[in-house]
CSV table of C-alpha atoms in Angstrom, one decimal:
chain,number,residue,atom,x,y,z
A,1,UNK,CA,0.0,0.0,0.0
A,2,UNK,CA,1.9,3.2,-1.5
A,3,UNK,CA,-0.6,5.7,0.8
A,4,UNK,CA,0.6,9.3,0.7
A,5,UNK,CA,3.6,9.7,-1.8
A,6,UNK,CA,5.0,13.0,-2.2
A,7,UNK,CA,7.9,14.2,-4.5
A,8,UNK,CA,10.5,15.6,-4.6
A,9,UNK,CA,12.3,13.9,-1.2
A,10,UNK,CA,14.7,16.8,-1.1
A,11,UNK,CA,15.0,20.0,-3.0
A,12,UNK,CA,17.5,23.1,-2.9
A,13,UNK,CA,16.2,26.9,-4.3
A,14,UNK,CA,18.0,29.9,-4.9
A,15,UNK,CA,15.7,33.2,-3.5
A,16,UNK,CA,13.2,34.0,-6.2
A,17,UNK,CA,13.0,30.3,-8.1
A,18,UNK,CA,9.5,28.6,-8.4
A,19,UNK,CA,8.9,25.1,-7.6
A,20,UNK,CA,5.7,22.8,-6.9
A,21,UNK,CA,5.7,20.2,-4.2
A,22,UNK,CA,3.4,16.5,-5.7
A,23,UNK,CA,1.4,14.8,-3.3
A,24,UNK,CA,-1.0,11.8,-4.3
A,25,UNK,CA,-3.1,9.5,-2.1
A,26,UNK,CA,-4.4,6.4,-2.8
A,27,UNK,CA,-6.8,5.9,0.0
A,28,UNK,CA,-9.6,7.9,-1.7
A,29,UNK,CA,-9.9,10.2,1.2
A,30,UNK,CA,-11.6,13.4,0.9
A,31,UNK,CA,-9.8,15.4,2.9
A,32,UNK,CA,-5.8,16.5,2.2
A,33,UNK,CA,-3.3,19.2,3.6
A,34,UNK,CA,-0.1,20.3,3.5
A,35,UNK,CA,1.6,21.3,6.3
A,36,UNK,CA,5.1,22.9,7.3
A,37,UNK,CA,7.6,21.7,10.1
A,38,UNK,CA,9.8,23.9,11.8
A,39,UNK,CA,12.3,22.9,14.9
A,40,UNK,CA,10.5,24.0,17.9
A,41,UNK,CA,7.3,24.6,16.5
A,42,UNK,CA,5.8,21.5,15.9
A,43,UNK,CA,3.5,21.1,12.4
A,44,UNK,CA,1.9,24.3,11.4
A,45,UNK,CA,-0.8,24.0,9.1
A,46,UNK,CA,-0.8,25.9,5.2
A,47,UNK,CA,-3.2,25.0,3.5
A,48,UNK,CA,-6.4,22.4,3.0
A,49,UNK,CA,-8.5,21.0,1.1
A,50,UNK,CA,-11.9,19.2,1.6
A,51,UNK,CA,-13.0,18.1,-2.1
A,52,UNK,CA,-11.9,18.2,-5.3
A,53,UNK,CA,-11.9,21.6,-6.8
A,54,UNK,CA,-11.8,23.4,-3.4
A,55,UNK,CA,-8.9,24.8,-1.1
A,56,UNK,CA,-8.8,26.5,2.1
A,57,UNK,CA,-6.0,28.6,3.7
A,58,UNK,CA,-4.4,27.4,6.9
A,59,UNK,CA,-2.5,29.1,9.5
A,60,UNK,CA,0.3,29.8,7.4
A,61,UNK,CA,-1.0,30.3,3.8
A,62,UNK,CA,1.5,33.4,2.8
A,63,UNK,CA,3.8,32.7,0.1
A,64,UNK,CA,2.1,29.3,-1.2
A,65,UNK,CA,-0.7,28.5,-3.9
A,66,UNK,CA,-2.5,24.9,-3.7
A,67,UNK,CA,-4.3,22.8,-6.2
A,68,UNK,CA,-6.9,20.0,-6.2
A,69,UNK,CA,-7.8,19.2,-9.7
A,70,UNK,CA,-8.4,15.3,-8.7
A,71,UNK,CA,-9.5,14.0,-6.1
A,72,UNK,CA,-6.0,11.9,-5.1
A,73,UNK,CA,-3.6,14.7,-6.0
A,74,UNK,CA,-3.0,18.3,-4.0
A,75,UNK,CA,-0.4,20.6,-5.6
A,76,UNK,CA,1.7,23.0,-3.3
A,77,UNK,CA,3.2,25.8,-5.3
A,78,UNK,CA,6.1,28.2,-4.2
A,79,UNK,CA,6.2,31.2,-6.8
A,80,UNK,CA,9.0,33.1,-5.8
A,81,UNK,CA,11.1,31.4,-2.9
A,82,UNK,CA,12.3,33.0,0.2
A,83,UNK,CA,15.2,31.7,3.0
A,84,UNK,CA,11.8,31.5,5.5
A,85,UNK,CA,10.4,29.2,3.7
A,86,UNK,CA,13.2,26.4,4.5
A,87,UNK,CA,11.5,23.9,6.1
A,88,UNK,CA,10.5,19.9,5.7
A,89,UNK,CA,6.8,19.9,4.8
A,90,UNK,CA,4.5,17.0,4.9
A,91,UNK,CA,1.5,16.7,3.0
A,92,UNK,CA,-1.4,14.5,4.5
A,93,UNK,CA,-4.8,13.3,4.3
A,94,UNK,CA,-8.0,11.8,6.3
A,95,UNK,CA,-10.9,10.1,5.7
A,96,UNK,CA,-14.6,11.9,5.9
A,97,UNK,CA,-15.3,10.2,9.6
A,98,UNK,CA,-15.3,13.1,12.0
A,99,UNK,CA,-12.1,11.2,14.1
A,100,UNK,CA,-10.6,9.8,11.0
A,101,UNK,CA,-6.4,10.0,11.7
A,102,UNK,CA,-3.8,11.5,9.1
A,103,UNK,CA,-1.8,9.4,7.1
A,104,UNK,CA,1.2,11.5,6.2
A,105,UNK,CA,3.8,11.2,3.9
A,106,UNK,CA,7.3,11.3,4.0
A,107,UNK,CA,8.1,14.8,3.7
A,108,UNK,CA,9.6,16.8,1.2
A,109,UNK,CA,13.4,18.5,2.7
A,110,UNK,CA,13.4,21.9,1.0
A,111,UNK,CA,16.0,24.7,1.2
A,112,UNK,CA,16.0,28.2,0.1
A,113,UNK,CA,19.7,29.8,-0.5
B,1,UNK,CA,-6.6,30.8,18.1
B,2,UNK,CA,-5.9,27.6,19.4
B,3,UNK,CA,-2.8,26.5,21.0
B,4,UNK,CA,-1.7,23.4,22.2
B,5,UNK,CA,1.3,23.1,24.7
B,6,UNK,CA,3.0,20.1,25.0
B,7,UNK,CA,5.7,19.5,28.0
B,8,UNK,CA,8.6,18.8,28.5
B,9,UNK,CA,9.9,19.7,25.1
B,10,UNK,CA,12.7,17.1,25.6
B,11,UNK,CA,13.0,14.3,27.5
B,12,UNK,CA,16.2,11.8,27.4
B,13,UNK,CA,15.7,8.4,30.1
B,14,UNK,CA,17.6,5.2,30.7
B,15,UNK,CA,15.5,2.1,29.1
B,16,UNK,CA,13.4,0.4,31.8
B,17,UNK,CA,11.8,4.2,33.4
B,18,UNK,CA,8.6,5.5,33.3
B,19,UNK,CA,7.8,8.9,31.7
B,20,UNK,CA,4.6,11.0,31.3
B,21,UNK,CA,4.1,13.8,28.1
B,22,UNK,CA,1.7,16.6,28.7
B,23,UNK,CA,-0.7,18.3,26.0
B,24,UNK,CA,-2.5,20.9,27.7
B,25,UNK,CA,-4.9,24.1,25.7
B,26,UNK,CA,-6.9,26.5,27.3
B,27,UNK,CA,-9.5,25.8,24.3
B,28,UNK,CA,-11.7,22.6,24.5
B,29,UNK,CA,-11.5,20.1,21.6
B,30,UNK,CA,-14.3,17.2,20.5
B,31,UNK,CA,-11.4,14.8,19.6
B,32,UNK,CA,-7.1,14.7,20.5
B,33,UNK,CA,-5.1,12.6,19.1
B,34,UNK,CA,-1.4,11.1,19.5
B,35,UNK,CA,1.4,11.1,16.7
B,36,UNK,CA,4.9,9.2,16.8
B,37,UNK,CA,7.5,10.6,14.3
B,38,UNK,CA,10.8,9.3,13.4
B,39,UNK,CA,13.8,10.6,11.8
B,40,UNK,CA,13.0,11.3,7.9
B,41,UNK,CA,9.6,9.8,8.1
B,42,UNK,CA,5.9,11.8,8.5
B,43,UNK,CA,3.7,11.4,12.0
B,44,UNK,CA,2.1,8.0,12.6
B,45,UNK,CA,-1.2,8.1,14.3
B,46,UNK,CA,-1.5,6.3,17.8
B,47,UNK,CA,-4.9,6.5,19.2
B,48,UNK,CA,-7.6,8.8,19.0
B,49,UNK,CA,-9.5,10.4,22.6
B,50,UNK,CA,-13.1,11.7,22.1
B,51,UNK,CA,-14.4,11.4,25.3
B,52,UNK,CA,-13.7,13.5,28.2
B,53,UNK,CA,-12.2,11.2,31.0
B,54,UNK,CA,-11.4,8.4,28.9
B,55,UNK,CA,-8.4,6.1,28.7
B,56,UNK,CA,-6.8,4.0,26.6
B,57,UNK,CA,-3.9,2.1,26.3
B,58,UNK,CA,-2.1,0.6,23.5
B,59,UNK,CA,0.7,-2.1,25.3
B,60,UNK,CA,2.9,0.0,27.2
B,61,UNK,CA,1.1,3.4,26.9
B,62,UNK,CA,-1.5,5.0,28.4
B,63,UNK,CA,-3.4,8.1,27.2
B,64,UNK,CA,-5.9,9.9,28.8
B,65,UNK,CA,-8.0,13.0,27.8
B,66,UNK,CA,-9.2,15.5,30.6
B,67,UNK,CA,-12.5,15.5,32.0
B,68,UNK,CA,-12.6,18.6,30.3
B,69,UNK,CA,-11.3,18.0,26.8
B,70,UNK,CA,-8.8,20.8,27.0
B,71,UNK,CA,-5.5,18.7,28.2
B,72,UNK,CA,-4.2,15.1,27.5
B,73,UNK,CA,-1.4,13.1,29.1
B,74,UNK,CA,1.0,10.0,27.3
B,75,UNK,CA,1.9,7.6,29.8
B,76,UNK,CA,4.6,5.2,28.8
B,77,UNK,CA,5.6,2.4,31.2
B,78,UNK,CA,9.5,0.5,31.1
B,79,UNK,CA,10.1,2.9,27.9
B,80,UNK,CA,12.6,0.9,25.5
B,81,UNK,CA,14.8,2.9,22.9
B,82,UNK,CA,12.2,1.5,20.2
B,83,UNK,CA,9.8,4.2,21.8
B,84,UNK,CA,12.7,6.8,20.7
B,85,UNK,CA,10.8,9.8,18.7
B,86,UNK,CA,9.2,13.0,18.3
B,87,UNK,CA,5.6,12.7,20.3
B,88,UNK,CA,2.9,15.1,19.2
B,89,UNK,CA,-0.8,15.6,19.8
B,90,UNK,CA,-3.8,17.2,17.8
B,91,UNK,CA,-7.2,18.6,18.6
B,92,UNK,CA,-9.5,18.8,16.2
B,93,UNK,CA,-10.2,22.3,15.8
B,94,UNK,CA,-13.7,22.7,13.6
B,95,UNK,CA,-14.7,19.8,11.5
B,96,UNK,CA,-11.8,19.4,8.7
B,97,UNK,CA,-8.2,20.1,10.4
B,98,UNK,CA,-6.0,19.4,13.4
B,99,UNK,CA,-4.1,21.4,15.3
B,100,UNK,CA,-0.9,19.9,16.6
B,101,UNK,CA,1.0,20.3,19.6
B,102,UNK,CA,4.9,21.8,19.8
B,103,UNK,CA,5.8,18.2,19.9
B,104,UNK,CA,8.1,16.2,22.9
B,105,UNK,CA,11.2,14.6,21.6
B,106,UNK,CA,11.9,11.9,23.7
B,107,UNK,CA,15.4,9.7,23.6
B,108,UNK,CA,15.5,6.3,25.2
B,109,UNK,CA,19.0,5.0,25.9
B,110,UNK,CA,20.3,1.6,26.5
């Protein structure tokens, strides 16, 4: 069972460069997110989304763009990288049930030079 | 906003103690929850609370949710370096996201 696949694994920037960040599910949930994870300040949500076609910003939404065309797939865009967005970020996603669990993926490593 | 505080932030033992995490919010949630996360690898989900007062245990650990839904607690008993990780909990905050914790990285040695 693949689960929550994201890619690239690890990915260096210079300040201004554009990248996207791939995340698929094959679980068929309804629900993904991508989050950010910074030393001392545990996962810090940027944004979700709760069907295809729709996105919601999280608590950190500054700086990114998201995409949900299908249903398994949610799209993180950087357009013009900064140093403060250095940070591992996980993309994850959850079933409909009210207590449903994340499964998360394996994070992509990204730094901005 | 909700915050969630989680203490100690680190916590390094000899294999064999017992240790207890803290996840405490002045804000009340309907459901917690309990991540483990290793080096280079996303959160794994270890039990879900949704009741206030309950308990549950999964082998060594125990977790419990306050009476009041705003604090949890992570018992673990004769911790082995296997339990070795980052420990974070989540309250669901509205119906479609989590909040997590500031996380309790714990080191068992041998």
């Amino acid at each position: 069972n693949a689960g929550v696949t994201q890619t690239p694994k690890f990915r260096v920037l210079k300040t201004g460069q554009s990248m996207t960040l791939l995340c698929a599910q094959d679980m068929n949930h309804e629900y993904m997110y991508w989050y950010r994870q910074d030393p001392g300040m545990g996962l810090r949500l940027i944004h979700y989304s709760v069907g295809e076609g729709t996105t919601a910003k999280g608590e950190v939404p500054d700086g990114y763009n998201v995409s949900r065309l299908k249903k398994q797939n949610f799209l993180l865009g950087l357009e013009s990288a900064a140093p403060s967005q250095t940070s591992v970020y996980f993309c994850a996603s959850r079933s409909l049930r009210g207590t449903a669990g994340y499964t998360f993926g394996s994070g992509t490593r990204l730094t901005v030079v | 906003t909700q915050l969630l505080e989680q203490s100690p932030q680190f916590l390094s033992i000899q294999e064999g103690e017992n240790l207890t995490v803290y996840c405490n919010s002045s804000s009340v949630f309907s459901s917690l929850q309990w991540y483990r996360q290793e080096p280079g690898e996303g959160p794994v989900l270890l039990v879900t609370v949704v009741t206030g007062g309950e308990v549950k245990k999964l082998k060594r650990l125990t977790f419990q949710f306050g009476d009041a839904r705003k604090d949890s607690s992570l018992h673990i008993t004769a911790a082995q370096p296997g339990d070795t990780g980052l420990y974070l909990c989540a309250g669901l905050a509205g119906t479609y996201k989590y909040i997590f914790g500031t996380g309790t990285r714990l080191k068992v040695l041998a």
